[in-house]
Structure formats: structure tokens, C-alpha cells
């Protein structure tokens, strides 16, 4: 038997355990604790939308494969992510075995809602363990659950877990160890579930709870009191607006110092290289191509981290679903459901997870429209482009004593993205026909302080992603841009800088025919093309292009003053407008293709976004010119 076959056989013998439970009960936190993975955990329903596999060994040395699944309220799936869970558990997914055992995770503070799924899954006849998760919170609130009695009522082992504490998974590991190797299984079809009415199930849940739990000392929690303010019809929206505003101010003002430091470092290296290397191709590649390009993207790390700090903190404390409620009416006005809020908010980080999070939307048309407008939300890759142009053209001064003008313009750009997304949604809904407005049904999680450890890990992950991007795709593209911009060299008696005659120069000049009417000269056009692969590259490419266009010793990392000299304000504003709308990201389009199952929607997306970008830039450019910009 070959090694590969042995491996396959061993894998087949390793029992497959599925984590199953309502949304937001802590499945992924438990998955991470058991397997050491770092899947996303956050305090709202619908964080996990895919099936994830990992593995672990118990203290007794038994190995298990573990599945993390999207949360579900019932096996009668209503949304695409719930359908994944149902199909995996029932063994309906092509090419995949049904799990050998199920760990049903429940939120110990909300058994009334959670037990319904447990009873449903029980009817499938798989070996099961019940994990009473979040017992730390339940204990604090004085909720008493008699685990032994519950185990007797349900006829399965019941263990207490705290997924966010180290060691909080021990009892579960013990229970898994005690499971017989070849557990008897009487797999029933899904239809076994349909046979019993919801009322009967609810009745059973109530009976079990009365027998096993006591809420006599339940102190309730702070959540309701906080919500009286946060969900207040007038105070709530004001609070939301103030919060958003604070985020954008912080992105600019807090980042100033660390950005200076990174820039200083890059400049220092550039000067050192400039002084110690002879004039030549290698120096040009290192200083203008790599340092100029990569350095000008790298300085945006602090801003990106500050943005993510806020997004992660908001995700973890439980505020997001509240914001969805506050905005439900507004979104209803353009035919979107409040459920679209979280996918759209995720798109501020990157449109790709946002588009995948749309799986939690039940109505197909709502889901499609949400996917179509997700890329209009300002993703973090646009931030460097915005920040660069703002720094060059918008004076850094106070407005009204407490606001910063640059922060204000950034806020306006984000707002432009949101407003146009709403308008586009309205148009799509008009064309596709509105679906009947459904009331927003969403579980509001309890608030808790963001776990600092998670927050730090989340930021670290983000920094890693950004630095990896800078070190791989951005670096590669920058070298390519430098190469295309440096060859062939200038002919005899050239009147322009050498880059004008290079391959990139020729491409740029060709494109300029189309883009001149919206104010983009050939240098900007050169940057637009590599920007398709990664938006930030546009900034880096501008760095290289202008560094090569400069005569003398001007260093690329001082890109800001160079573009302030070379562009008119009208051009700068036009480029900002372009970046609000243009579909400058091929990976987004390919995810849309996967999620919608065809080329139709990504093509429609690319087309409408290009059209909007051109029109918006044209209008911006002309208006700014006529006002003397
Ligand atoms: N206090 C406490 N918080 C927990 C515990 N387990 C999870 N949490 C928190 O509960 C929230 C939800 O955790 P997740 O692991 O994302 O929940 P999930 O079940 O995977 O959620 P979906 O993927 O949306 O179905 C997060 O804010 C966790 O930090 C626990 O045992 N105690
Ligand atoms: Mg999860």
C-alpha cells in the first residue's frame, strides 16, 4: 500500500465531527479553540457563511476532523448559508460524507430559541453531544441549568463550554473521547424532521426547560438598557452618524505620526541607496521602481489598521445588527432589506467577503442587488488612492474648530459611495421588479466588550494581509511598471522625459485619447492599467511614473508634492470620482461570477460601473474646470 493510499485510508477512519447550532452561539470560537485555526469570530448572526474543515487530537490521543458550519435556526433552510449547513449534516452534498457525529452548540443564555434545532438534529439519528456554550455569561446572569437532568431528558451527553477562554473546551474533549469508536447510527432522512410540527417541537422545548433550568435569579443584562438609547428613534441615528464621523476623523488624525515615520524610513533608505550606488539601471529599479512604488503604498498601513480597529471593535461588541435595524427603514426606501447592511458594511474592508456575506439574505433578488452594489462601498484598497490625492490637494486645516478638512473630504467620498449604491439599488429594483418588503427579523446579540486578544489578532492578520500584498502582487506589478516605463529608452534629441517614449508611455498616450475628456493625461492612464489587479498599485505606479518623469534627484517617496504640481485640481477631483465608481478589481468580478453562477452579473456589474465612473468623472472635471479648478 502506498503512502498516499495509507493517508487516504487514515483520513477515512478519522471521525468527522460537525459543529452545529444557531447563529452567533460561538461555533467558530469553539472551532478555533479546538483546531487552533483563526476563522473569523464576531458578535452577530451570519459571520460564517462557508463550511470550514480542521482537525485536532483529544487528550487521549484520538484524532478528529472538525467541521465549522454557518449557523442555522432550523434544518428547514431559508437562506443559501443555512442550506449549506443542512446539506452537509444530512450528507446531501455531492462527494462528501455525512458527519460521524454532531456537536450541537447552544447559547446557554438563550436555550428557548436554541433547543429547537437540537431536537430537529436529534431526529437525524446521528451520535450527538450538546455543548452548553457561554456558561460564563449565563452564570453571571444567575441562570442555572442542570446539565445532568438535561442530558437525561435529551438522551445525549451535555457539557459546559466557554469558547473564549483557554481551557473552556476541556469538558467537550472529554465527552468526545468517551464516544464509542463505532457509534451505532440510524441515519434518518431529512423528511423525518418535516413529519413533526413546529408547535410540537416548541412544546417539547418548553417542557424540557421547565424541568432543567431556573431563571429565578436572572438579573437580566445591561443590553436592554443600552438598547433603549442605541435603538432610540432619534438618539440612535444621531449616535450612528457621530460614530461613523469619528472613524473617518481618526483615520486621518491618528495616522499622521506613524505615516510620517514610515515615510521617513523609506526616504532614508532611498537616500542611502542613492548615495552609495552608481547611476544606472539597478539603482533606478531599486529607487524609482521598488522604493518609489512600494514605499508609497506602504505608508498607508496605519490608516488601514485604524479603519480595521474600528470595524473589528464594532463587530465584536454587538453593535452591527443594531445599526442594521436603524437603517432598515432607509434601506427599505430603495427596496433593500436591513439584512443587506452587514454584507455592505463588510464591503468597506473588501467587497469580496461582503459579497459572500450576502448569502445570509433570503430573497434572491435582494441578494443579487446587494451583490451588485457591494463594490460601490469604499473598500480599504481605495483608501491609499483617496488619501494620496487628498493629501496633495486638500489643505490640512480645521473646520469649525473641531473637524479636519481632509477627514471631511474623505467622509464625503465614503458617503458618495454609499449614496450612489442606494441610487443604483433603487434602479435595479425598478428594473427587476420589487419583491414584497419583508419585515426585518434579526437576532440582537448581547453587547460585550471587544475581546482585546481577538482585536489584536484581527489587526495583526490585517497587517499581514496588507504587507503580503505589498510584498507580492504590488511589488511584482511595480517591477513590471518600472520595466515597461524604462524601455525602450529615449531617442536622440528627445524633448520629453524618457518614460514618454517607453512602452508604458505609448500605452498611456494611446489610452489618453479616451481619458483626456475627463482630465487624465498619459501618466495617469499608465497607472490605471496595473490598478486593475490591485487598486493600491495605482498609487505605487503613479509613484514610479512621476519619479521617472522627474529630472534631477527628486525622490519618488515625495509623490504628494509632485502630483500637486503636475495636476490641476479638476484632474484630481475627476480621479477621485473615477475611483468611487470604477470596477478596478478583477477578483471582485470573479467572486460575483462564482456567487451568481454565471458571467451575466459580473458583466453587467463591470459595464454599469465603468459607465458611472466615466460619467461622474466627466461631470466632475467639467464643473471643476468651469469653476476655475
Ligand atoms: N462570553 C463568551 N462569549 C463567547 C463565547 N463563545 C463565543 N463568544 C462570543 O460570541 C460571539 C459569537 O461567536 P462566533 O464564534 O462568531 O459564533 P458562531 O456561532 O460561529 O456564529 P455564526 O458564524 O454567525 O453562526 C463572539 O463575539 C464571541 O466572542 C463564550 O463561551 N463566552
Ligand atoms: Mg461562525
Tab-separated table of C-alpha atoms in Angstrom, residues 193-377:
chain	number	residue	atom	x	y	z
A	193	UNK	CA	-37.871	16.304	10.545
A	194	UNK	CA	-40.743	17.548	8.457
A	195	UNK	CA	-43.031	14.951	9.956
A	196	UNK	CA	-43.229	16.829	13.268
A	197	UNK	CA	-44.872	20.216	13.545
A	198	UNK	CA	-43.117	23.312	14.841
A	199	UNK	CA	-45.698	23.627	17.621
A	200	UNK	CA	-44.930	20.154	18.901
A	201	UNK	CA	-41.237	20.950	18.931
A	202	UNK	CA	-41.813	24.199	20.817
A	203	UNK	CA	-43.970	22.357	23.299
A	204	UNK	CA	-41.215	19.844	23.913
A	205	UNK	CA	-38.633	22.629	24.332
A	206	UNK	CA	-40.769	24.290	26.982
A	207	UNK	CA	-41.244	21.045	28.851
A	208	UNK	CA	-37.510	20.328	28.922
A	209	UNK	CA	-36.647	23.852	30.025
A	210	UNK	CA	-39.137	23.763	32.873
A	211	UNK	CA	-37.559	20.540	34.084
A	212	UNK	CA	-33.901	21.567	33.802
A	213	UNK	CA	-33.440	25.312	34.205
A	214	UNK	CA	-34.210	28.026	36.660
A	215	UNK	CA	-34.180	31.700	35.849
A	216	UNK	CA	-35.212	32.640	39.370
A	217	UNK	CA	-32.152	34.814	39.834
A	218	UNK	CA	-31.831	36.004	36.254
A	219	UNK	CA	-30.670	39.557	36.660
A	220	UNK	CA	-31.308	40.317	33.018
A	221	UNK	CA	-28.451	42.168	31.440
A	222	UNK	CA	-27.283	45.586	30.527
A	223	UNK	CA	-28.130	45.005	26.906
A	224	UNK	CA	-31.735	46.108	27.207
A	225	UNK	CA	-30.760	49.299	28.980
A	226	UNK	CA	-28.131	50.161	26.394
A	227	UNK	CA	-30.579	49.440	23.610
A	228	UNK	CA	-33.035	51.956	24.976
A	229	UNK	CA	-30.519	54.575	23.924
A	230	UNK	CA	-28.908	52.914	20.904
A	231	UNK	CA	-32.202	51.974	19.258
A	232	UNK	CA	-33.987	55.178	20.217
A	233	UNK	CA	-35.695	56.593	17.088
A	234	UNK	CA	-33.936	59.964	17.362
A	235	UNK	CA	-30.849	59.415	19.511
A	236	UNK	CA	-29.985	56.145	17.730
A	237	UNK	CA	-29.379	57.569	14.240
A	238	UNK	CA	-27.520	60.579	15.655
A	239	UNK	CA	-25.240	58.221	17.544
A	240	UNK	CA	-24.641	56.152	14.412
A	241	UNK	CA	-23.750	59.221	12.344
A	242	UNK	CA	-21.438	60.532	15.068
A	243	UNK	CA	-19.710	57.170	15.282
A	244	UNK	CA	-19.103	56.962	11.524
A	245	UNK	CA	-17.823	60.501	11.539
A	246	UNK	CA	-15.411	59.783	14.364
A	247	UNK	CA	-13.990	56.854	12.409
A	248	UNK	CA	-13.039	58.972	9.410
A	249	UNK	CA	-11.604	61.743	11.514
A	250	UNK	CA	-9.498	59.186	13.364
A	251	UNK	CA	-8.247	57.602	10.146
A	252	UNK	CA	-6.642	60.907	9.277
A	253	UNK	CA	-5.598	62.453	12.528
A	254	UNK	CA	-4.346	59.390	14.412
A	255	UNK	CA	-2.429	58.084	11.431
A	256	UNK	CA	-0.402	61.224	10.794
A	257	UNK	CA	2.501	60.409	13.085
A	258	UNK	CA	3.087	56.719	12.180
A	259	UNK	CA	2.769	57.637	8.500
A	260	UNK	CA	5.486	60.263	8.892
A	261	UNK	CA	7.693	57.646	10.489
A	262	UNK	CA	7.254	55.087	7.717
A	263	UNK	CA	7.809	57.748	5.094
A	264	UNK	CA	10.928	58.917	6.891
A	265	UNK	CA	12.228	55.353	6.889
A	266	UNK	CA	11.556	54.842	3.184
A	267	UNK	CA	13.135	58.207	2.327
A	268	UNK	CA	16.169	57.339	4.388
A	269	UNK	CA	16.713	54.049	2.582
A	270	UNK	CA	16.226	55.812	-0.768
A	271	UNK	CA	18.819	58.441	0.044
A	272	UNK	CA	21.247	55.874	1.303
A	273	UNK	CA	20.853	53.808	-1.888
A	274	UNK	CA	21.113	56.946	-3.997
A	275	UNK	CA	24.351	57.938	-2.315
A	276	UNK	CA	26.036	54.539	-2.370
A	277	UNK	CA	25.042	53.232	-5.771
A	278	UNK	CA	26.352	54.446	-9.062
A	279	UNK	CA	23.906	55.915	-11.520
A	280	UNK	CA	22.464	53.047	-13.523
A	281	UNK	CA	19.643	50.676	-14.256
A	282	UNK	CA	19.855	48.795	-10.956
A	283	UNK	CA	19.673	51.975	-8.944
A	284	UNK	CA	16.728	53.141	-10.994
A	285	UNK	CA	14.931	49.829	-10.417
A	286	UNK	CA	15.584	49.918	-6.670
A	287	UNK	CA	14.955	53.580	-6.012
A	288	UNK	CA	12.316	54.557	-8.546
A	289	UNK	CA	10.725	51.199	-9.233
A	290	UNK	CA	10.641	49.421	-5.899
A	291	UNK	CA	11.092	52.034	-3.194
A	292	UNK	CA	9.094	54.648	-5.066
A	293	UNK	CA	6.267	52.267	-5.832
A	294	UNK	CA	6.114	50.004	-2.810
A	295	UNK	CA	7.063	52.763	-0.377
A	296	UNK	CA	4.232	54.980	-1.474
A	297	UNK	CA	1.737	52.169	-0.758
A	298	UNK	CA	3.368	51.098	2.489
A	299	UNK	CA	2.779	54.438	4.204
A	300	UNK	CA	-0.952	53.702	4.241
A	301	UNK	CA	-0.624	50.808	6.661
A	302	UNK	CA	-1.500	52.945	9.730
A	303	UNK	CA	-4.666	54.298	8.141
A	304	UNK	CA	-5.810	50.838	7.135
A	305	UNK	CA	-5.162	49.496	10.624
A	306	UNK	CA	-7.086	52.336	12.257
A	307	UNK	CA	-10.054	51.685	9.977
A	308	UNK	CA	-9.942	47.991	10.817
A	309	UNK	CA	-9.592	48.704	14.509
A	310	UNK	CA	-12.988	50.372	14.410
A	311	UNK	CA	-14.593	47.762	12.166
A	312	UNK	CA	-13.350	44.892	14.348
A	313	UNK	CA	-14.360	46.592	17.598
A	314	UNK	CA	-17.850	47.322	16.266
A	315	UNK	CA	-18.204	43.757	15.003
A	316	UNK	CA	-17.203	42.257	18.305
A	317	UNK	CA	-19.257	44.408	20.679
A	318	UNK	CA	-22.590	43.596	19.037
A	319	UNK	CA	-23.443	46.992	17.575
A	320	UNK	CA	-23.698	45.988	13.918
A	321	UNK	CA	-27.144	44.346	13.907
A	322	UNK	CA	-28.450	47.414	15.759
A	323	UNK	CA	-27.157	49.658	13.018
A	324	UNK	CA	-28.924	47.357	10.555
A	325	UNK	CA	-32.163	47.987	12.415
A	326	UNK	CA	-31.657	51.725	12.471
A	327	UNK	CA	-31.041	51.765	8.744
A	328	UNK	CA	-33.752	49.277	7.821
A	329	UNK	CA	-36.300	51.987	7.050
A	330	UNK	CA	-33.809	53.937	4.963
A	331	UNK	CA	-32.760	50.841	3.037
A	332	UNK	CA	-36.386	49.827	2.616
A	333	UNK	CA	-36.879	53.117	0.771
A	334	UNK	CA	-34.670	51.895	-2.068
A	335	UNK	CA	-36.026	48.370	-1.897
A	336	UNK	CA	-33.208	46.772	0.091
A	337	UNK	CA	-33.709	44.821	3.266
A	338	UNK	CA	-31.949	45.736	6.501
A	339	UNK	CA	-30.227	42.369	6.134
A	340	UNK	CA	-28.138	43.900	3.370
A	341	UNK	CA	-26.470	46.141	5.928
A	342	UNK	CA	-23.894	43.691	7.226
A	343	UNK	CA	-22.736	42.492	3.777
A	344	UNK	CA	-22.467	46.121	2.738
A	345	UNK	CA	-20.579	47.105	5.852
A	346	UNK	CA	-18.162	44.213	5.380
A	347	UNK	CA	-17.511	45.601	1.923
A	348	UNK	CA	-15.800	48.597	3.492
A	349	UNK	CA	-12.997	46.216	4.318
A	350	UNK	CA	-13.147	44.428	0.980
A	351	UNK	CA	-16.017	43.718	-1.405
A	352	UNK	CA	-15.199	40.010	-1.561
A	353	UNK	CA	-16.260	38.937	1.967
A	354	UNK	CA	-19.130	41.394	1.635
A	355	UNK	CA	-20.415	39.678	-1.488
A	356	UNK	CA	-20.107	36.296	0.206
A	357	UNK	CA	-21.933	37.535	3.303
A	358	UNK	CA	-24.904	38.270	1.036
A	359	UNK	CA	-25.594	34.541	1.322
A	360	UNK	CA	-27.446	35.338	4.529
A	361	UNK	CA	-30.131	37.145	2.515
A	362	UNK	CA	-33.175	35.025	1.905
A	363	UNK	CA	-34.775	36.739	-1.066
A	364	UNK	CA	-32.913	36.052	-4.294
A	365	UNK	CA	-33.491	39.434	-5.859
A	366	UNK	CA	-32.494	41.264	-2.688
A	367	UNK	CA	-29.365	39.173	-2.616
A	368	UNK	CA	-28.473	39.956	-6.229
A	369	UNK	CA	-28.967	43.687	-5.790
A	370	UNK	CA	-26.847	43.636	-2.628
A	371	UNK	CA	-24.076	41.842	-4.520
A	372	UNK	CA	-24.292	44.334	-7.374
A	373	UNK	CA	-23.843	47.386	-5.167
A	374	UNK	CA	-21.299	45.932	-2.733
A	375	UNK	CA	-18.274	47.152	-4.770
A	376	UNK	CA	-19.537	50.734	-4.515
A	377	UNK	CA	-18.776	50.657	-0.809
